Structures are given as C-alpha cells and as structure tokens.
XYZ file of C-alpha atoms in Angstrom:
406
model
C 195.517 23.981 214.695
C 195.634 25.117 211.096
C 193.402 25.251 208.062
C 194.418 22.994 205.165
C 193.114 22.764 201.594
C 193.229 19.214 200.282
C 192.641 17.861 196.791
C 190.982 14.444 197.158
C 190.137 11.649 194.734
C 187.086 9.466 195.369
C 186.103 6.207 193.682
C 182.696 6.199 192.054
C 180.731 4.041 189.661
C 181.621 6.389 186.817
C 185.327 6.464 187.711
C 187.585 8.576 189.964
C 186.334 12.020 190.892
C 188.308 14.931 192.298
C 187.137 17.235 195.072
C 188.656 20.194 196.885
C 187.931 20.242 200.629
C 189.199 22.177 203.641
C 190.185 20.774 207.032
C 190.989 22.448 210.337
C 193.533 20.086 211.927
C 196.978 20.270 213.576
C 199.130 18.689 210.825
C 199.191 17.150 207.343
C 199.231 13.643 208.842
C 195.951 14.375 210.595
C 194.493 15.533 207.283
C 195.603 12.311 205.571
C 194.025 10.268 208.362
C 190.738 12.187 208.050
C 190.684 11.720 204.265
C 191.371 7.988 204.610
C 188.448 7.631 207.036
C 186.202 9.271 204.439
C 187.315 6.721 201.848
C 189.299 9.163 199.713
C 192.862 9.446 198.415
C 195.001 12.517 198.993
C 196.332 14.153 195.834
C 197.761 17.322 197.369
C 197.698 19.248 200.628
C 198.530 22.919 201.132
C 197.977 25.433 203.936
C 195.063 27.761 203.293
C 196.205 31.308 202.527
C 193.833 34.232 202.558
C 193.943 36.732 199.752
C 194.862 40.358 200.631
C 191.197 41.366 200.258
C 190.098 38.571 202.612
C 192.709 39.598 205.197
C 191.549 43.215 204.970
C 187.907 42.195 205.451
C 188.732 39.840 208.330
C 190.768 42.501 210.133
C 188.072 45.184 209.816
C 186.429 46.164 213.090
C 183.084 46.634 211.318
C 182.897 43.007 210.231
C 184.011 41.742 213.654
C 181.259 43.748 215.360
C 178.640 42.495 212.880
C 179.706 38.901 213.500
C 179.468 39.241 217.282
C 176.097 40.984 217.057
C 174.779 38.175 214.886
C 175.846 35.607 217.483
C 174.312 37.669 220.286
C 170.909 38.073 218.596
C 170.641 34.436 217.508
C 171.795 33.067 220.884
C 168.610 34.391 222.496
C 166.752 31.390 221.060
C 169.535 28.797 220.708
C 172.986 28.124 222.174
C 175.878 30.385 221.041
C 177.524 27.479 219.198
C 174.359 26.747 217.220
C 173.886 30.479 216.573
C 177.412 30.737 215.160
C 176.856 27.615 213.030
C 173.679 29.122 211.558
C 175.554 32.328 210.685
C 178.227 30.311 208.879
C 175.672 28.209 207.019
C 173.693 31.285 205.960
C 176.766 33.074 204.543
C 176.756 33.220 200.719
C 179.714 35.537 200.044
C 182.679 33.351 198.898
C 185.287 35.563 200.572
C 183.478 35.491 203.894
C 182.974 31.761 203.518
C 186.747 31.365 203.246
C 187.251 33.533 206.332
C 184.686 31.508 208.310
C 185.973 28.126 207.103
C 188.241 27.492 210.164
C 185.319 28.189 212.511
C 183.066 25.853 210.529
C 185.649 23.080 210.795
C 186.107 23.710 214.528
C 182.367 23.547 215.216
C 181.998 20.447 213.038
C 184.641 18.700 215.163
C 182.642 19.435 218.313
C 184.682 22.365 219.652
C 183.016 25.249 221.482
C 182.120 28.703 220.204
C 185.203 30.321 221.791
C 187.509 27.788 220.102
C 185.722 28.518 216.820
C 186.225 32.277 217.272
C 189.900 31.701 218.097
C 190.255 29.611 214.934
C 189.303 32.659 212.848
C 192.450 34.446 214.080
C 190.859 37.870 213.611
C 190.151 39.005 217.199
C 192.807 40.354 219.543
C 193.652 38.693 222.852
C 191.633 41.143 224.956
C 188.432 40.590 222.979
C 188.796 36.804 223.083
C 189.444 36.954 226.847
C 186.263 38.971 227.487
C 184.227 36.502 225.424
C 185.859 33.480 227.061
C 185.250 34.896 230.536
C 181.587 35.483 229.739
C 181.248 32.006 228.209
C 182.799 30.371 231.282
C 180.236 32.197 233.402
C 177.442 31.038 231.035
C 176.710 34.668 230.149
C 178.151 35.006 226.650
C 175.223 37.121 225.436
C 175.916 39.612 228.226
C 179.652 39.634 227.503
C 179.383 40.332 223.764
C 178.383 44.026 224.270
C 181.516 44.473 226.431
C 183.620 42.873 223.694
C 182.039 45.141 221.073
C 182.738 48.173 223.278
C 186.376 47.059 223.600
C 186.695 46.709 219.801
C 185.141 50.110 219.081
C 187.205 51.846 221.775
C 190.435 50.416 220.410
C 189.341 51.454 216.936
C 188.821 55.036 218.152
C 192.260 55.070 219.780
C 193.878 53.664 216.657
C 192.010 56.162 214.479
C 193.132 59.075 216.662
C 196.759 57.940 216.551
C 196.652 57.327 212.799
C 195.039 60.717 212.185
C 197.695 62.482 214.232
C 200.530 60.566 212.624
C 199.128 61.208 209.144
C 199.013 64.968 209.725
C 202.505 64.984 211.215
C 203.722 62.808 208.370
C 202.295 65.277 205.843
C 204.227 68.112 207.498
C 207.437 66.074 207.514
C 207.038 65.001 203.884
C 206.474 68.615 202.804
C 209.622 69.831 204.546
C 211.553 66.734 203.477
C 210.721 67.330 199.823
C 211.950 70.905 200.074
C 215.219 69.750 201.625
C 215.698 66.746 199.354
C 215.058 68.485 196.036
C 216.532 71.866 196.986
C 219.688 70.626 198.654
C 221.832 70.075 195.538
C 220.634 73.285 193.910
C 221.282 75.492 196.960
C 224.599 73.917 197.934
C 225.705 73.890 194.299
C 225.029 77.624 194.061
C 226.937 78.230 197.304
C 229.987 76.306 196.105
C 229.867 77.993 192.699
C 229.855 81.489 194.235
C 232.438 81.093 196.970
C 234.497 84.174 197.935
C 238.047 84.373 196.607
C 239.766 85.676 199.762
C 241.550 82.747 201.503
C 240.373 83.727 205.015
C 236.741 84.150 204.008
C 236.897 81.068 201.745
C 237.892 78.780 204.647
C 235.103 80.120 206.840
C 232.644 79.939 203.946
C 233.485 76.283 203.132
C 233.156 75.338 206.796
C 229.667 76.860 206.971
C 228.572 75.177 203.715
C 229.897 71.783 204.847
C 228.068 72.097 208.182
C 224.879 72.987 206.331
C 225.353 69.985 204.030
C 225.823 67.666 207.039
C 222.772 69.093 208.832
C 220.504 68.576 205.857
C 221.831 65.034 205.320
C 221.048 64.163 208.951
C 217.535 65.607 208.685
C 216.794 63.853 205.401
C 218.126 60.402 206.304
C 216.664 60.467 209.832
C 213.244 61.334 208.362
C 213.539 58.432 205.903
C 214.507 56.025 208.698
C 211.684 57.133 211.015
C 209.129 57.043 208.203
C 210.286 53.593 207.096
C 210.087 52.269 210.661
C 206.567 53.664 211.123
C 205.333 52.120 207.869
C 206.960 48.798 208.736
C 205.435 48.824 212.235
C 201.918 49.626 210.971
C 202.036 46.885 208.327
C 203.482 44.369 210.791
C 200.819 45.065 213.429
C 198.093 44.758 210.799
C 199.374 41.456 209.381
C 200.106 39.927 212.808
C 196.875 40.996 214.461
C 195.656 38.248 216.791
C 199.138 36.846 217.483
C 200.619 36.766 220.975
C 204.058 38.153 220.195
C 206.356 38.907 217.256
C 209.628 40.858 216.647
C 208.046 44.205 215.728
C 205.870 44.185 218.862
C 208.939 43.532 221.024
C 210.747 46.483 219.454
C 207.750 48.810 219.890
C 207.330 47.796 223.550
C 210.890 48.942 224.261
C 209.931 52.534 223.375
C 209.394 54.000 226.904
C 206.058 55.818 226.666
C 204.513 53.476 224.083
C 205.533 50.411 226.108
C 203.822 51.811 229.216
C 200.723 52.647 227.164
C 200.456 49.069 225.861
C 201.023 47.693 229.370
C 198.153 49.799 230.755
C 195.849 48.550 228.003
C 196.911 44.980 228.775
C 196.124 45.337 232.484
C 192.800 47.020 231.719
C 191.661 44.161 229.449
C 192.923 41.345 231.670
C 191.609 42.837 234.944
C 188.173 43.381 233.406
C 188.084 39.820 232.034
C 189.151 38.363 235.386
C 186.524 40.426 237.224
C 183.782 39.129 234.932
C 184.880 35.540 235.574
C 184.963 36.132 239.329
C 181.390 37.452 239.216
C 180.400 34.396 237.197
C 181.811 32.139 239.947
C 184.538 30.713 237.705
C 187.261 28.958 239.791
C 189.993 31.409 240.785
C 192.861 29.411 239.260
C 191.016 29.187 235.912
C 190.187 32.902 236.064
C 193.834 33.865 236.617
C 194.992 31.551 233.836
C 192.437 32.980 231.408
C 193.368 36.541 232.422
C 196.965 35.808 231.445
C 195.755 34.996 227.942
C 193.754 38.226 227.711
C 196.701 40.330 226.611
C 199.563 40.288 224.134
C 201.895 41.988 226.634
C 204.392 39.398 227.967
C 204.919 41.485 231.101
C 201.214 41.375 231.973
C 200.949 37.667 231.124
C 203.920 36.951 233.376
C 202.195 38.816 236.221
C 199.128 36.562 236.021
C 201.200 33.386 235.644
C 203.283 34.170 238.735
C 200.187 35.103 240.730
C 198.583 31.784 239.770
C 201.718 29.853 240.802
C 201.734 31.558 244.224
C 198.040 30.784 244.605
C 198.693 27.099 243.883
C 201.347 27.090 246.620
C 198.729 28.129 249.163
C 199.430 31.875 249.297
C 196.377 34.109 249.702
C 194.875 35.751 246.621
C 195.611 39.294 247.810
C 199.251 38.489 248.564
C 199.642 36.538 245.315
C 198.463 39.511 243.277
C 200.485 42.027 245.309
C 203.480 42.296 242.980
C 205.092 44.358 240.232
C 204.291 45.892 237.784
C 201.183 47.090 239.642
C 201.450 50.565 241.134
C 201.823 51.137 244.864
C 198.183 52.235 245.258
C 196.923 49.159 243.393
C 199.108 46.824 245.451
C 197.974 48.347 248.738
C 194.365 47.919 247.702
C 194.892 44.250 246.831
C 196.961 43.503 249.929
C 194.095 44.543 252.223
C 191.643 42.001 250.805
C 189.620 40.372 253.578
C 186.643 39.045 251.588
C 186.831 37.131 248.312
C 183.691 38.978 247.203
C 185.712 42.213 247.051
C 188.122 40.877 244.423
C 185.921 41.517 241.385
C 185.106 45.055 242.541
C 188.778 45.891 243.102
C 189.753 44.409 239.730
C 187.124 46.506 237.961
C 188.461 49.575 239.766
C 192.031 48.773 238.675
C 190.833 48.163 235.101
C 189.156 51.573 235.043
C 192.248 53.301 236.466
C 194.469 51.594 233.905
C 192.118 52.606 231.104
C 192.318 56.239 232.261
C 196.098 55.995 232.516
C 196.200 54.630 228.963
C 194.145 57.603 227.738
C 196.537 60.010 229.474
C 199.569 58.318 227.906
C 197.824 58.390 224.544
C 197.466 62.171 224.841
C 201.119 62.457 225.864
C 202.177 60.408 222.838
C 200.191 62.696 220.542
C 201.597 65.899 222.062
C 205.121 64.480 222.116
C 204.772 63.640 218.427
C 203.740 67.255 217.765
C 206.689 68.513 219.833
C 209.198 66.326 217.986
C 207.754 67.452 214.677
C 208.122 71.044 215.848
C 211.779 70.387 216.676
C 212.310 68.909 213.213
C 210.632 71.888 211.561
C 212.678 74.282 213.700
C 215.896 72.564 212.603
C 214.777 72.647 208.976
C 213.789 76.331 209.054
C 216.773 77.190 211.209
C 219.118 75.615 208.708
C 217.353 77.549 205.942
C 217.901 80.814 207.811
C 221.478 79.700 208.318
C 221.689 79.222 204.549
C 220.522 82.801 204.025
C 223.353 83.939 206.286
C 225.833 82.043 204.105
C 224.245 83.512 200.993
C 224.629 86.996 202.479
C 228.311 86.249 203.117
C 228.749 85.226 199.481
C 226.813 88.241 198.169
C 228.951 90.618 200.252
C 232.061 89.002 198.802
C 230.716 89.268 195.262
C 229.676 92.895 195.698
C 233.085 93.692 197.169
C 234.771 92.156 194.114
C 232.584 94.149 191.727
C 233.311 97.408 193.603
C 237.043 96.792 193.426
C 236.750 96.184 189.661
C 234.961 99.495 189.108
C 237.455 101.462 191.150
C-alpha cells in the first residue's frame, strides 16, 4: 500500500476541470481504475513525498502521543475507527493533513484503525504490536496507555544515549581540532630543528615519523567513527517504522548494541503476546502478531518457528523453549502445565528483558566513556611524547650553541 497524488480531469458543463487528489492504493494501475470509476481522466500520477518538516513532525514522539491520546479520549463514546476519523476530519493544519492522508484513505476504504495507523508509517513495530494486541482483545482504549508508555520510555532511552554521545563527541571534536590544526605546525617545527649528528638524527626522525603516524591514525579513526555515527543516526531517523534496512543490520552486528536491541525486541513482543493471551486471542494469531512486534529479525524468527512447531501439534511450552531465550527463561516455559500461566510468564520475561536492556544501556554508556578516555589518553600521551622529542631537539640545539661559543 502506498499513497499516490493524482492529477485528474473531469468533464463538466463549463468544460474540463482539473483536480488534485490523493489515493492510498497498492499500485498506479489501481489508482487509474479508481479514477475511471469516478468518471475522471488521469493526467499524472506520482508517489506522495513528505517534506523534511512533515517527516520531522511525523517522527516526533510528542505528536504520536497526542494522536494516540486523542483516539483514546474520543473512543469512550464511539468506536476507535470513528474516533480516528473525527480527528482527521477536524485537523486544519495542512502539514498534518498531509501526514494523516494515508490514514484517511485507509479508513475511507473500510480498513480498521490499526491498518490506518500502520498506513501513517510513523510508529515503530513495538508500538503497533501493543495497539494491535489490544484491538484484537477489544480493549484498544486500555492498550493505548501502554503504547504511550512504550513511546515515552524509548524516547528517554534515546535521549540518554544522544546526550551521552553528544558530550563524548564534544570531547573528541575538541581534541581532534587540536591534533588536526596543530599537527603540521608541530611536526614542521620538529623537522626544521632536527639535530645535525647522524646518530641522533636517525633516532630523531624515527620518533617524529612515529608521532606523525600516531596522529594520523587518531585523526582519521575519529573522522570514520564520527561519520558512521552521523550516518547511523540519520538512517535510523529516516527509516523509522521499517522492518529492516542495511544500517540496522550493520548496527546489530556490534556485540553489545545487538544484544541491547534484541532485549528490547523480546520485551515488546512478549508484552504484546501476553496482552493478547489475556484478551483470549487465539494462540496462533497471538504468536504471529508477536513476531511483527519487533524489528529484530532474530526475535521475529523465534516467534515464527514457535508458531510452526505449534501448528505441528507440539505443546506451547515446548514450542517456545528455544534459543535465543536464556536458560532460566526456557526452564520457566518448559514447565508450563496450565495455559492460563502463559500470559503471566510472558509478562515476567518481558520485565526481565526490559531490565536487561537497561543494564546493557548503562554498559554502553560507560564503555563509550572508557573508549573516549582511551582516545584522550593516546592524544595526551602522544603530546607528552612530542615534548620528549622537543627536549631532544632543544638539547641538540643547545649543544651546538655551546660548541660555537667555546
């Protein structure tokens, strides 16, 4: 499904008239068919593209929370789909109207509120899964506060990481500027004041060349790391809501960060599955929906394989007893004797995974500080090393002056 902007010509008593309309349909052929049914003629079709300001507004957690709260308050009197439709119809801001256009088209075609929210492509997989689980259990109003809590918690985690990285980046940029702008001046002075004795000159040149190589490694490695971090942040922002993309695959291969994302994925999917179980949603549907609750392929694969085993007649506890769950989690699931215990155990696993994610988040922050400390130590150490070289050159110069006086 995709949003299209179509320029249409209609026949009228006063002659042809042009109109610009949007459609939320799978392909251009579907758009042409829809226009023909309305009695119009297609002049041009193009995919709808949001402006940078619209993308920034759509990705903001504040606006997402306000949208969900509006649906929750209005759904007390009417159905969630009608509540969402009223919000869209009451919107007067052109930019927000463009953002909400896919949802308006989805609701107009008779799709449900979850399909309309998915059409916006602004919520992450975990948030959509929590909402879908609540909607399947006919308790969407009760599930929206959990979705809002998930959004705000992820915002806090992202803010903490960004704050830490910004401070560390400031330290690195400060040291990097000193190295980058002072390198040619310092090394130029060293090479211009080299000792004249052949034995000392060879040792002196070796030290200067090693210092030059060290500073080059520090400077270029800092540029590469900084470029990768900027690229990763921009990529995650632009691809928010997608299941998988190249940058995410690269980031997941980083050991500690990959484990952190996996814990978050299990926390979201286990919580969504538990809510569906409590709402008496069929087990196979609950497992399938849980697999869509995360962007981590490893977690999605876990739920898909568990669902396949369940379809083959294997018990739920045995089907879920597999990697990458920890030994304690697997033992707890393997001892299931009552289906009523499943939701409670899943909530317990979700809580443990959330705590594990917080621990890994702290480790990532402290490791970033430690690596920055190592970089600063190398930078200052090389500077002290430069003073040693300077002392060697000064001794040589002073020795030459003394010999001239004598």
